[in-house]
Coordinates of C-alpha atoms in Angstrom, one line a residue:
Chain A
X1 CA 66.9 123.5 137.8
X2 CA 63.2 124.2 137.8
X3 CA 63.0 122.9 134.1
X4 CA 64.7 119.6 135.0
X5 CA 63.0 116.2 134.8
X6 CA 62.3 114.2 138.0
X7 CA 65.2 111.9 137.1
X8 CA 67.6 114.8 136.7
X9 CA 66.4 116.4 140.0
X10 CA 66.8 113.1 141.8
X11 CA 70.3 112.7 140.5
X12 CA 71.2 116.3 141.4
X13 CA 69.9 115.8 144.9
X14 CA 71.8 112.6 145.4
X15 CA 75.0 114.1 144.0
X16 CA 74.5 117.1 146.5
X17 CA 74.6 119.5 143.6
X18 CA 71.5 121.1 145.1
X19 CA 69.7 120.5 148.4
X20 CA 66.0 119.9 148.7
X21 CA 65.6 123.1 150.7
X22 CA 67.2 125.1 147.9
X23 CA 65.1 123.4 145.3
X24 CA 61.9 123.8 147.3
X25 CA 62.7 127.5 147.9
X26 CA 63.4 128.0 144.2
X27 CA 59.9 126.7 143.4
X28 CA 58.3 128.7 146.2
X29 CA 60.0 131.9 144.9
X30 CA 58.7 131.2 141.4
X31 CA 55.2 130.6 142.8
X32 CA 55.3 133.9 144.6
X33 CA 56.2 135.6 141.4
X34 CA 53.8 133.9 139.0
X35 CA 50.9 132.6 141.0
X36 CA 49.2 136.0 141.2
X37 CA 48.8 135.8 137.4
X38 CA 47.9 132.2 137.1
X39 CA 46.0 131.3 140.3
X40 CA 47.2 127.8 140.0
X41 CA 47.5 127.2 143.8
X42 CA 44.8 127.5 146.5
X43 CA 47.0 126.9 149.5
X44 CA 50.7 127.3 150.2
X45 CA 52.4 126.4 153.5
X46 CA 56.1 127.3 152.9
X47 CA 57.1 126.5 156.5
X48 CA 55.7 123.0 156.3
X49 CA 57.1 122.5 152.8
X50 CA 60.6 123.6 153.9
X51 CA 60.4 121.5 157.1
X52 CA 59.7 118.5 154.8
X53 CA 62.7 119.6 152.7
X54 CA 65.0 119.7 155.7
X55 CA 63.9 116.1 156.6
X56 CA 64.5 115.0 153.0
X57 CA 68.0 116.5 153.1
X58 CA 68.7 114.5 156.2
X59 CA 67.4 111.4 154.5
X60 CA 69.5 112.1 151.4
X61 CA 72.6 112.6 153.6
X62 CA 71.9 109.3 155.3
X63 CA 71.8 107.6 151.9
X64 CA 68.2 106.5 152.4
X65 CA 66.8 108.4 149.4
X66 CA 64.2 107.0 147.0
X67 CA 63.5 108.3 143.5
X68 CA 61.3 111.2 144.6
X69 CA 63.0 112.0 148.0
X70 CA 63.4 115.8 148.3
X71 CA 61.4 116.6 145.1
X72 CA 58.7 119.3 145.4
X73 CA 55.3 117.9 144.2
X74 CA 52.0 119.8 144.1
X75 CA 48.8 118.1 145.2
X76 CA 45.4 118.7 143.8
X77 CA 43.2 120.2 146.5
X78 CA 40.9 117.2 146.3
X79 CA 43.4 115.1 148.3
X80 CA 43.0 115.3 152.1
X81 CA 46.4 116.2 153.6
X82 CA 46.7 116.3 157.4
X83 CA 47.0 119.8 158.7
X84 CA 46.4 121.4 155.3
X85 CA 43.4 123.3 154.2
X86 CA 41.6 120.9 151.8
X87 CA 38.8 122.8 150.0
X88 CA 38.1 120.7 146.9
X89 CA 37.7 124.2 145.2
X90 CA 34.5 124.8 147.2
X91 CA 33.1 127.4 149.6
X92 CA 31.5 124.4 151.3
X93 CA 35.0 123.3 152.5
X94 CA 36.6 126.8 152.8
X95 CA 37.5 126.1 156.4
X96 CA 38.2 122.4 156.3
X97 CA 41.7 121.5 157.6
X98 CA 42.0 117.8 157.1
X99 CA 42.6 115.7 160.2
X100 CA 44.1 112.9 158.1
X101 CA 46.1 112.0 155.0
X102 CA 44.7 110.5 151.8
X103 CA 46.5 107.3 150.8
X104 CA 48.2 109.0 147.8
X105 CA 49.5 111.8 150.2
X106 CA 50.9 109.2 152.6
X107 CA 52.6 107.5 149.7
X108 CA 54.4 110.7 148.7
X109 CA 55.3 111.5 152.3
X110 CA 56.7 108.0 152.8
X111 CA 58.8 108.5 149.7
X112 CA 60.2 111.7 151.1
X113 CA 58.6 114.0 148.5
X114 CA 57.8 117.6 149.4
X115 CA 54.2 118.8 149.5
X116 CA 54.7 122.1 147.7
X117 CA 51.1 123.2 148.0
X118 CA 47.5 122.5 147.0
X119 CA 46.4 123.3 143.5
X120 CA 43.3 124.9 142.3
X121 CA 40.5 122.9 140.7
X122 CA 36.9 123.0 139.5
X123 CA 34.6 122.8 142.5
X124 CA 34.3 119.1 143.6
X125 CA 36.1 118.3 140.3
X126 CA 33.0 119.3 138.3
X127 CA 34.1 121.3 135.2
X128 CA 36.1 121.2 132.0
X129 CA 37.7 124.7 132.2
X130 CA 38.6 125.3 135.8
X131 CA 36.1 128.2 135.9
X132 CA 33.9 126.7 138.6
X133 CA 36.4 127.0 141.5
X134 CA 35.3 129.1 144.5
X135 CA 38.8 130.4 144.4
X136 CA 38.5 131.9 140.9
X137 CA 39.6 130.6 137.5
X138 CA 43.1 129.3 136.7
X139 CA 44.8 130.9 133.7
X140 CA 46.5 128.9 131.0
X141 CA 50.3 129.7 131.1
X142 CA 50.5 129.7 127.3
X143 CA 47.9 132.4 127.1
X144 CA 46.4 133.9 130.3
X145 CA 43.2 134.8 128.4
X146 CA 42.5 131.1 128.0
X147 CA 41.4 128.3 130.3
X148 CA 43.8 125.6 131.4
X149 CA 41.1 122.9 131.1
X150 CA 39.5 121.1 134.1
X151 CA 39.1 119.9 136.6
X152 CA 42.8 119.5 137.4
X153 CA 43.5 122.8 135.7
X154 CA 45.6 124.2 138.7
X155 CA 47.8 121.2 138.5
X156 CA 48.2 121.4 134.7
X157 CA 49.0 125.1 134.9
X158 CA 51.5 124.6 137.8
X159 CA 53.4 121.9 135.9
X160 CA 53.4 123.8 132.5
X161 CA 54.6 127.0 134.2
X162 CA 57.3 125.2 136.2
X163 CA 55.6 126.0 139.5
X164 CA 56.4 122.4 140.7
X165 CA 58.4 119.5 139.5
X166 CA 55.3 117.3 139.0
X167 CA 51.8 117.1 140.5
X168 CA 48.7 115.0 141.1
X169 CA 45.4 115.1 139.4
X170 CA 42.2 113.2 139.4
X171 CA 40.1 112.1 136.4
X172 CA 36.4 111.3 136.5
X173 CA 35.6 112.1 132.9
X174 CA 38.9 113.4 131.5
X175 CA 40.1 115.7 134.3
X176 CA 43.7 114.7 134.0
X177 CA 44.0 114.2 130.3
X178 CA 42.0 117.2 129.0
X179 CA 43.9 119.9 131.1
X180 CA 47.2 118.1 130.3
X181 CA 46.3 118.5 126.6
X182 CA 45.3 122.1 126.9
X183 CA 48.4 123.0 128.9
X184 CA 50.9 121.0 126.9
X185 CA 52.0 118.5 129.6
X186 CA 51.7 114.7 130.1
X187 CA 49.1 113.1 132.3
X188 CA 48.0 109.6 133.1
X189 CA 44.7 108.3 134.3
X190 CA 45.4 104.7 135.6
X191 CA 43.1 101.7 135.4
X192 CA 40.3 102.2 137.9
X193 CA 41.4 100.7 141.2
X194 CA 45.1 101.0 140.7
X195 CA 45.5 104.1 142.9
X196 CA 43.6 104.2 146.2
X197 CA 40.7 106.7 146.5
X198 CA 41.0 106.8 150.3
X199 CA 41.0 110.4 151.4
X200 CA 40.2 111.7 147.9
X201 CA 37.0 113.7 148.2
X202 CA 34.5 111.7 146.2
X203 CA 32.6 113.0 143.2
X204 CA 31.5 109.9 141.2
X205 CA 33.0 106.9 143.0
X206 CA 32.8 104.4 140.2
X207 CA 34.7 106.7 137.8
X208 CA 37.1 108.8 140.0
X209 CA 40.7 107.9 139.7
X210 CA 43.9 109.6 140.9
X211 CA 46.9 109.9 138.6
X212 CA 50.1 111.8 137.9
X213 CA 50.7 114.9 135.8
X214 CA 54.2 115.9 134.7
X215 CA 56.4 117.1 132.0
X216 CA 57.2 113.7 130.4
X217 CA 56.1 110.0 130.4
X218 CA 59.3 109.1 132.2
X219 CA 58.3 111.5 135.1
X220 CA 54.8 110.0 135.1
X221 CA 56.3 106.5 135.5
X222 CA 58.3 107.6 138.6
X223 CA 55.2 109.2 140.0
X224 CA 53.2 106.0 139.4
X225 CA 55.8 104.0 141.3
X226 CA 54.8 106.1 144.4
X227 CA 51.0 106.5 143.8
X228 CA 49.9 103.1 142.7
X229 CA 49.4 100.1 145.0
X230 CA 46.8 98.2 147.1
X231 CA 45.1 100.0 150.0
X232 CA 42.8 98.0 152.2
X233 CA 41.0 101.2 153.3
X234 CA 39.5 101.5 149.8
X235 CA 37.2 98.6 149.0
X236 CA 37.6 99.2 145.3
X237 CA 41.4 99.2 145.5
X238 CA 42.8 96.2 143.5
X239 CA 45.0 93.6 145.1
X240 CA 47.9 93.4 142.7
X241 CA 51.6 93.0 143.0
X242 CA 53.7 96.2 143.1
X243 CA 54.9 97.2 139.7
X244 CA 57.9 99.2 138.4
X245 CA 56.3 101.4 135.8
X246 CA 59.7 102.4 134.4
X247 CA 60.4 98.8 133.4
X248 CA 59.3 99.0 129.7
X249 CA 60.2 102.6 128.9
X250 CA 63.1 101.7 126.6
X251 CA 61.5 98.9 124.6
X252 CA 61.3 99.6 120.9
X253 CA 57.9 100.0 119.3
X254 CA 58.5 97.6 116.4
X255 CA 55.3 95.6 115.8
X256 CA 53.1 97.8 118.0
X257 CA 49.5 97.8 116.7
X258 CA 47.8 101.2 117.1
X259 CA 44.0 101.3 116.7
X260 CA 42.5 104.5 115.4
X261 CA 38.7 104.6 116.1
X262 CA 36.9 106.2 113.2
X263 CA 34.5 107.9 115.6
X264 CA 37.4 109.9 117.1
X265 CA 38.3 111.4 113.8
X266 CA 34.7 112.4 112.8
X267 CA 33.0 115.8 112.7
X268 CA 33.5 118.0 115.8
X269 CA 37.3 117.8 115.9
X270 CA 39.2 121.0 115.0
X271 CA 41.3 120.9 111.8
X272 CA 44.3 122.1 113.7
X273 CA 43.9 119.3 116.3
X274 CA 43.5 116.7 113.5
X275 CA 46.7 117.9 111.8
X276 CA 48.8 117.6 114.9
X277 CA 47.3 114.2 115.8
X278 CA 47.8 112.9 112.3
X279 CA 51.4 114.0 112.4
X280 CA 51.9 112.2 115.7
X281 CA 50.5 109.0 114.1
X282 CA 52.9 109.4 111.2
X283 CA 55.8 109.6 113.7
X284 CA 54.6 106.4 115.3
X285 CA 54.7 104.7 111.9
X286 CA 58.3 105.8 111.6
X287 CA 59.0 104.2 115.0
X288 CA 57.8 100.9 113.7
X289 CA 54.1 100.8 114.7
X290 CA 51.4 99.6 112.4
X291 CA 48.0 101.3 112.2
X292 CA 44.7 99.5 112.4
X293 CA 41.3 101.1 111.7
X294 CA 38.9 100.2 114.5
X295 CA 35.4 101.3 115.5
X296 CA 33.9 102.1 118.9
X297 CA 30.3 102.4 117.8
X298 CA 28.8 103.2 121.2
X299 CA 31.4 105.9 122.1
X300 CA 29.1 108.6 120.9
X301 CA 26.8 107.7 123.8
X302 CA 29.5 108.3 126.4
X303 CA 28.6 111.9 127.1
X304 CA 24.9 111.3 127.7
X305 CA 25.7 108.1 129.8
X306 CA 28.2 110.0 131.9
X307 CA 25.8 112.9 132.6
X308 CA 23.4 110.4 134.1
X309 CA 25.8 108.3 136.1
X310 CA 28.3 110.9 137.4
X311 CA 25.6 113.3 138.7
X312 CA 23.7 110.3 140.2
X313 CA 26.8 109.3 142.2
X314 CA 27.6 112.9 142.9
X315 CA 24.1 113.6 144.4
X316 CA 24.7 110.8 146.8
X317 CA 28.3 111.6 147.6
X318 CA 27.6 115.3 148.2
X319 CA 24.7 114.6 150.5
X320 CA 27.2 114.5 153.4
X321 CA 27.8 118.3 153.0
X322 CA 24.9 119.4 155.2
X323 CA 26.5 122.0 157.4
X324 CA 26.4 119.8 160.5
X325 CA 29.8 118.0 161.1
X326 CA 32.2 120.1 159.0
X327 CA 32.4 122.7 156.4
X328 CA 30.2 125.7 155.7
X329 CA 27.1 126.4 157.8
X330 CA 24.7 129.2 156.9
X331 CA 24.6 131.9 159.6
X332 CA 20.8 132.3 159.7
X333 CA 18.2 129.5 159.7
X334 CA 14.9 128.7 161.2
X335 CA 15.0 124.9 161.7
X336 CA 17.1 121.9 160.7
X337 CA 15.7 121.5 157.2
X338 CA 16.1 125.2 156.6
X339 CA 19.7 124.9 157.8
X340 CA 20.5 122.1 155.4
X341 CA 18.9 123.8 152.4
X342 CA 20.5 127.2 153.0
X343 CA 23.9 125.8 153.9
X344 CA 23.9 123.7 150.7
X345 CA 22.5 126.5 148.5
X346 CA 25.1 129.0 149.8
X347 CA 28.0 126.6 150.1
X348 CA 27.8 125.0 146.6
X349 CA 28.4 126.8 143.3
X350 CA 26.1 126.7 140.3
X351 CA 27.7 123.7 138.4
X352 CA 27.7 121.5 141.5
X353 CA 24.0 122.4 142.2
X354 CA 23.2 121.6 138.6
X355 CA 24.7 118.2 138.8
X356 CA 23.1 117.4 142.2
X357 CA 19.8 118.3 140.6
X358 CA 20.4 116.1 137.6
X359 CA 21.4 113.2 139.9
X360 CA 18.5 113.6 142.2
X361 CA 16.1 113.6 139.3
X362 CA 17.5 110.6 137.5
X363 CA 17.5 108.6 140.8
X364 CA 14.0 109.7 141.8
X365 CA 11.0 107.3 141.8
X366 CA 9.7 106.6 138.4
X367 CA 12.8 107.7 136.5
X368 CA 15.4 105.3 137.8
X369 CA 14.9 102.6 135.1
X370 CA 14.6 105.1 132.2
X371 CA 17.8 107.0 133.1
X372 CA 20.1 105.3 135.6
X373 CA 19.5 101.7 134.7
X374 CA 19.6 102.5 130.9
X375 CA 22.9 104.4 131.4
X376 CA 24.4 101.5 133.3
X377 CA 23.4 99.1 130.5
X378 CA 24.9 101.3 127.8
X379 CA 28.0 101.7 129.9
X380 CA 28.5 97.9 129.4
X381 CA 28.1 98.3 125.6
X382 CA 30.7 101.1 125.6
X383 CA 33.1 98.9 127.6
X384 CA 32.5 95.9 125.3
X385 CA 33.4 98.0 122.3
X386 CA 36.9 98.4 123.8
X387 CA 37.2 94.7 124.5
X388 CA 36.4 94.0 120.9
X389 CA 38.9 96.7 119.7
X390 CA 41.7 95.2 121.8
X391 CA 41.4 92.0 119.8
X392 CA 42.8 93.9 116.9
X393 CA 45.3 96.4 118.4
X394 CA 47.5 97.0 121.5
X395 CA 46.8 100.7 122.2
X396 CA 44.2 103.1 120.9
X397 CA 45.1 106.6 119.8
X398 CA 43.2 109.8 119.0
X399 CA 42.8 113.4 120.1
X400 CA 42.4 114.2 123.8
X401 CA 40.2 117.2 123.2
X402 CA 38.3 118.4 120.2
X403 CA 39.9 121.9 120.4
X404 CA 42.8 123.7 121.9
X405 CA 42.3 125.8 125.0
X406 CA 39.3 128.1 124.6
X407 CA 38.9 131.6 126.1
X408 CA 37.8 132.2 129.7
X409 CA 34.0 132.7 129.8
X410 CA 33.5 131.4 126.3
X411 CA 31.4 128.4 127.3
X412 CA 30.4 129.5 130.8
X413 CA 26.7 130.0 130.0
X414 CA 26.2 126.8 128.0
X415 CA 26.7 123.6 130.1
X416 CA 26.1 121.3 127.2
X417 CA 28.9 122.9 125.1
X418 CA 31.2 122.6 128.1
X419 CA 30.3 118.9 128.6
X420 CA 31.2 118.2 125.0
X421 CA 34.9 119.2 125.8
X422 CA 35.3 115.8 127.2
X423 CA 33.8 113.9 124.3
X424 CA 37.0 111.8 123.6
X425 CA 37.9 111.1 127.2
X426 CA 34.7 110.0 129.0
X427 CA 34.3 106.5 127.5
X428 CA 37.7 105.5 129.0
X429 CA 36.4 106.3 132.5
X430 CA 33.1 104.5 131.9
X431 CA 35.1 101.4 130.9
X432 CA 37.6 101.8 133.7
X433 CA 40.6 101.7 131.3
X434 CA 43.9 103.6 131.6
X435 CA 44.3 106.6 129.4
X436 CA 46.9 109.3 128.9
X437 CA 47.6 112.5 127.1
X438 CA 50.9 113.7 125.8
X439 CA 51.8 116.9 123.9
X440 CA 51.9 116.4 120.1
X441 CA 52.2 119.9 118.6
X442 CA 50.4 123.2 118.5
X443 CA 47.2 124.3 116.9
X444 CA 45.3 127.5 116.4
X445 CA 46.7 130.5 118.4
X446 CA 49.9 128.5 119.1
X447 CA 48.1 126.6 121.8
X448 CA 49.2 123.0 122.7
X449 CA 47.4 119.9 121.3
X450 CA 47.3 116.6 123.2
X451 CA 47.5 113.1 121.8
X452 CA 45.4 110.6 123.7
X453 CA 46.7 107.0 124.2
X454 CA 44.3 104.5 125.6
X455 CA 45.5 101.1 126.9
X456 CA 44.0 97.8 127.9
X457 CA 43.4 97.2 131.6
X458 CA 46.6 97.4 133.6
X459 CA 48.7 98.3 130.5
X460 CA 50.1 101.5 132.1
X461 CA 53.7 100.3 131.7
X462 CA 53.2 99.7 128.0
X463 CA 51.4 103.0 127.5
X464 CA 54.3 104.8 129.3
X465 CA 56.7 103.0 126.9
X466 CA 54.6 104.1 123.9
X467 CA 54.6 107.7 125.1
X468 CA 58.3 107.7 126.1
X469 CA 59.5 106.4 122.8
X470 CA 57.6 109.3 121.0
X471 CA 59.1 111.8 123.5
X472 CA 62.6 110.5 122.7
X473 CA 61.9 111.2 119.0
X474 CA 60.2 114.5 119.4
X475 CA 60.5 117.6 121.6
X476 CA 56.9 118.8 122.0
X477 CA 57.0 117.8 125.7
X478 CA 60.1 120.0 126.4
X479 CA 58.4 123.3 125.1
X480 CA 57.6 125.8 127.9
X481 CA 55.3 128.8 127.7
X482 CA 57.5 131.8 126.6
X483 CA 55.6 134.6 128.3
X484 CA 56.6 133.4 131.8
Chain B
X1 CA 10.8 114.8 128.1
X2 CA 10.8 118.2 129.7
X3 CA 10.8 119.2 133.3
X4 CA 8.0 121.5 134.6
X5 CA 8.6 124.2 137.2
X6 CA 6.9 122.0 139.7
X7 CA 9.3 119.2 138.8
X8 CA 12.3 121.4 139.4
X9 CA 10.9 122.7 142.7
X10 CA 10.4 119.1 143.8
X11 CA 13.9 118.0 142.8
X12 CA 15.4 121.1 144.7
X13 CA 13.5 120.1 147.8
X14 CA 14.6 116.4 147.5
X15 CA 18.2 117.6 147.0
X16 CA 18.0 120.0 150.0
X17 CA 18.9 123.0 148.0
X18 CA 17.1 126.3 148.7
X19 CA 16.2 128.0 145.4
X20 CA 14.2 131.2 144.7
X21 CA 11.8 131.6 141.8
X22 CA 14.5 133.1 139.5
X23 CA 16.9 130.2 140.2
X24 CA 14.1 127.7 139.6
X25 CA 13.4 129.2 136.2
X26 CA 17.1 129.3 135.2
X27 CA 17.6 125.7 136.4
X28 CA 14.5 124.6 134.4
X29 CA 16.0 125.9 131.2
X30 CA 19.4 124.5 131.8
X31 CA 18.2 121.1 133.0
X32 CA 16.0 120.7 129.9
X33 CA 18.9 121.4 127.7
X34 CA 21.0 118.8 129.5
X35 CA 18.1 116.3 129.3
X36 CA 17.9 117.0 125.6
X37 CA 21.5 115.7 125.4
X38 CA 20.8 112.7 127.6
X39 CA 17.7 111.8 125.6
X40 CA 20.0 110.4 122.9
X41 CA 20.5 107.2 124.9
X42 CA 16.8 106.5 125.3
X43 CA 16.6 105.0 121.8
X44 CA 19.3 102.4 122.3
X45 CA 18.1 98.8 122.5
X46 CA 19.5 97.4 125.7
X47 CA 17.3 94.3 126.0
X48 CA 19.3 91.5 127.6
X49 CA 22.3 93.8 128.5
X50 CA 23.4 93.4 132.1
X51 CA 23.8 96.8 133.8
X52 CA 27.4 97.7 134.6
X53 CA 27.7 99.4 138.0
X54 CA 31.5 99.2 138.2
X55 CA 34.2 99.1 135.6
X56 CA 35.7 95.8 137.0
X57 CA 33.3 92.9 137.3
X58 CA 34.7 91.9 140.6
X59 CA 33.0 91.3 144.0
X60 CA 33.8 93.9 146.6
X61 CA 36.3 92.8 149.2
X62 CA 35.0 92.1 152.7
X63 CA 36.9 92.5 156.0
X64 CA 36.4 91.4 159.5
X65 CA 33.9 93.6 161.4
X66 CA 36.4 95.0 163.8
X67 CA 37.4 98.6 164.8
X68 CA 40.4 99.7 162.7
X69 CA 40.4 103.4 163.4
X70 CA 41.8 105.0 166.5
X71 CA 39.5 107.4 168.4
X72 CA 40.1 110.9 166.9
X73 CA 37.0 112.6 168.2
X74 CA 38.8 115.8 169.2
X75 CA 40.6 116.1 165.8
X76 CA 37.4 115.6 163.9
X77 CA 35.3 117.9 166.0
X78 CA 37.9 120.6 165.7
X79 CA 36.6 121.3 162.1
X80 CA 32.9 121.3 163.0
X81 CA 30.9 124.5 162.8
X82 CA 29.5 124.1 166.4
X83 CA 30.4 121.7 169.1
X84 CA 29.6 121.5 172.8
X85 CA 30.8 118.9 175.4
X86 CA 32.0 116.6 172.6
X87 CA 28.7 116.8 170.7
X88 CA 27.9 118.3 167.3
X89 CA 25.4 121.1 167.8
X90 CA 22.4 121.4 165.4
X91 CA 19.2 123.4 165.6
X92 CA 16.5 122.2 168.0
X93 CA 14.0 120.1 166.0
X94 CA 11.7 118.9 168.9
X95 CA 9.8 121.4 171.0

């Protein structure tokens, strides 16, 4: 049962073949067995999860079930969940039990889904390997000597290892798509503003977006039906009609125009990744799509632009962690300034401090125009490239990550090398477009490779259709790590 | 463009991050590497390009200036490091 899709689980629950309590317990047992190896979860609360499962069983019995009622979903520890420890992977919030629910969490609760636990993540979502978490690195279930990707690495590992039915992630520069690729699962970053950021601990507010991670595009569509929607508490939440993201899944792909940006197939991509991605493109031709060569000339600037804008926003967002109202406070200090400085120095890890420093510098007097303003202008050029490209094609495809999962510790001492892991994903966040990653084969060391699909604004349903049709024709998304 | 030790110390102070000499030195090397990466964007001609602060060129929504949250002082203060009589305790700053 733990290998079943959300659709299959929903059907089994409604047909009373299994109860939500039994299903939740099955996942909890598997977590107890495998989490010590993988470190995918930060917090479990079996009594709370099982109480939710009992309530879901009552709802199922009363015939009031929705698609996800009774299904155990894991939540990235960036989402505030009332009564749950919510750490954001940081010592700074090691003792923070949230007094309220994030919008996304409320949506799952309203749908009757089970909160199975909070998944590990890079500290404040800053990282590409899940090695910056205060709670230790997550291991990739395909090879525990390797990273799962970041920052939603705990979520990706939990889904891949069948430690939950599906889970949530967040994506600021690729943090859903890159770990999805490295762990061989499917993940979707929606158009900016489609999922509310209320109660999601902020990293870079103009880029952060919540999204689903699961075993197939069909599962992601069901998750999106719950997660997406207008929320007046988030001033950047978009006022749009509720959508059914499953509506286009079964449409044929005949006539679909796929744009291949030449910049995504240039130097830097591993030969094994290129081979798998090219084979996936060939499969799409068989499914009736036509290929269009396109160019995103400014995409090469997306990493530098991101490492100005994201740290700038982070330095502002993280100024609230001062040891006064919540979170970590240093035990010894002489005065208020000393308390702030020591609390923040002891509470934040190295990568977070590095980004706060970058952000503080680029926003400081005399440097604002040269860095922040220039980055915002190039951000527009990057977004305009996509607008031009979508005049010629319907979706854009390419690799999600330049390589398969690398070894733990391999890039730890070199931030610049680490930052380049997100070279193909960042431009999508800067432009606010939806992007997804689906498994498309295996590369070196038999590690999974991800295919990135980028859509035009609000094209999530079409992207899910494009991914689902591929998954009907191939079986990469059904492969599970053998060692577990 | 490279940051001096004095620059790094100043930034650490502005960011309210206590750092010792060794940490300042390490931060200087890493920040200069990162600014090497960032320098690539300096050469781009952006004359006449409007800065893009948000991915959707929409105006932010406004709402009536009314209270929408219920009073949850006790719940919020339950997670504070130090509280007394409904107030957050911080070190004395005025003699």
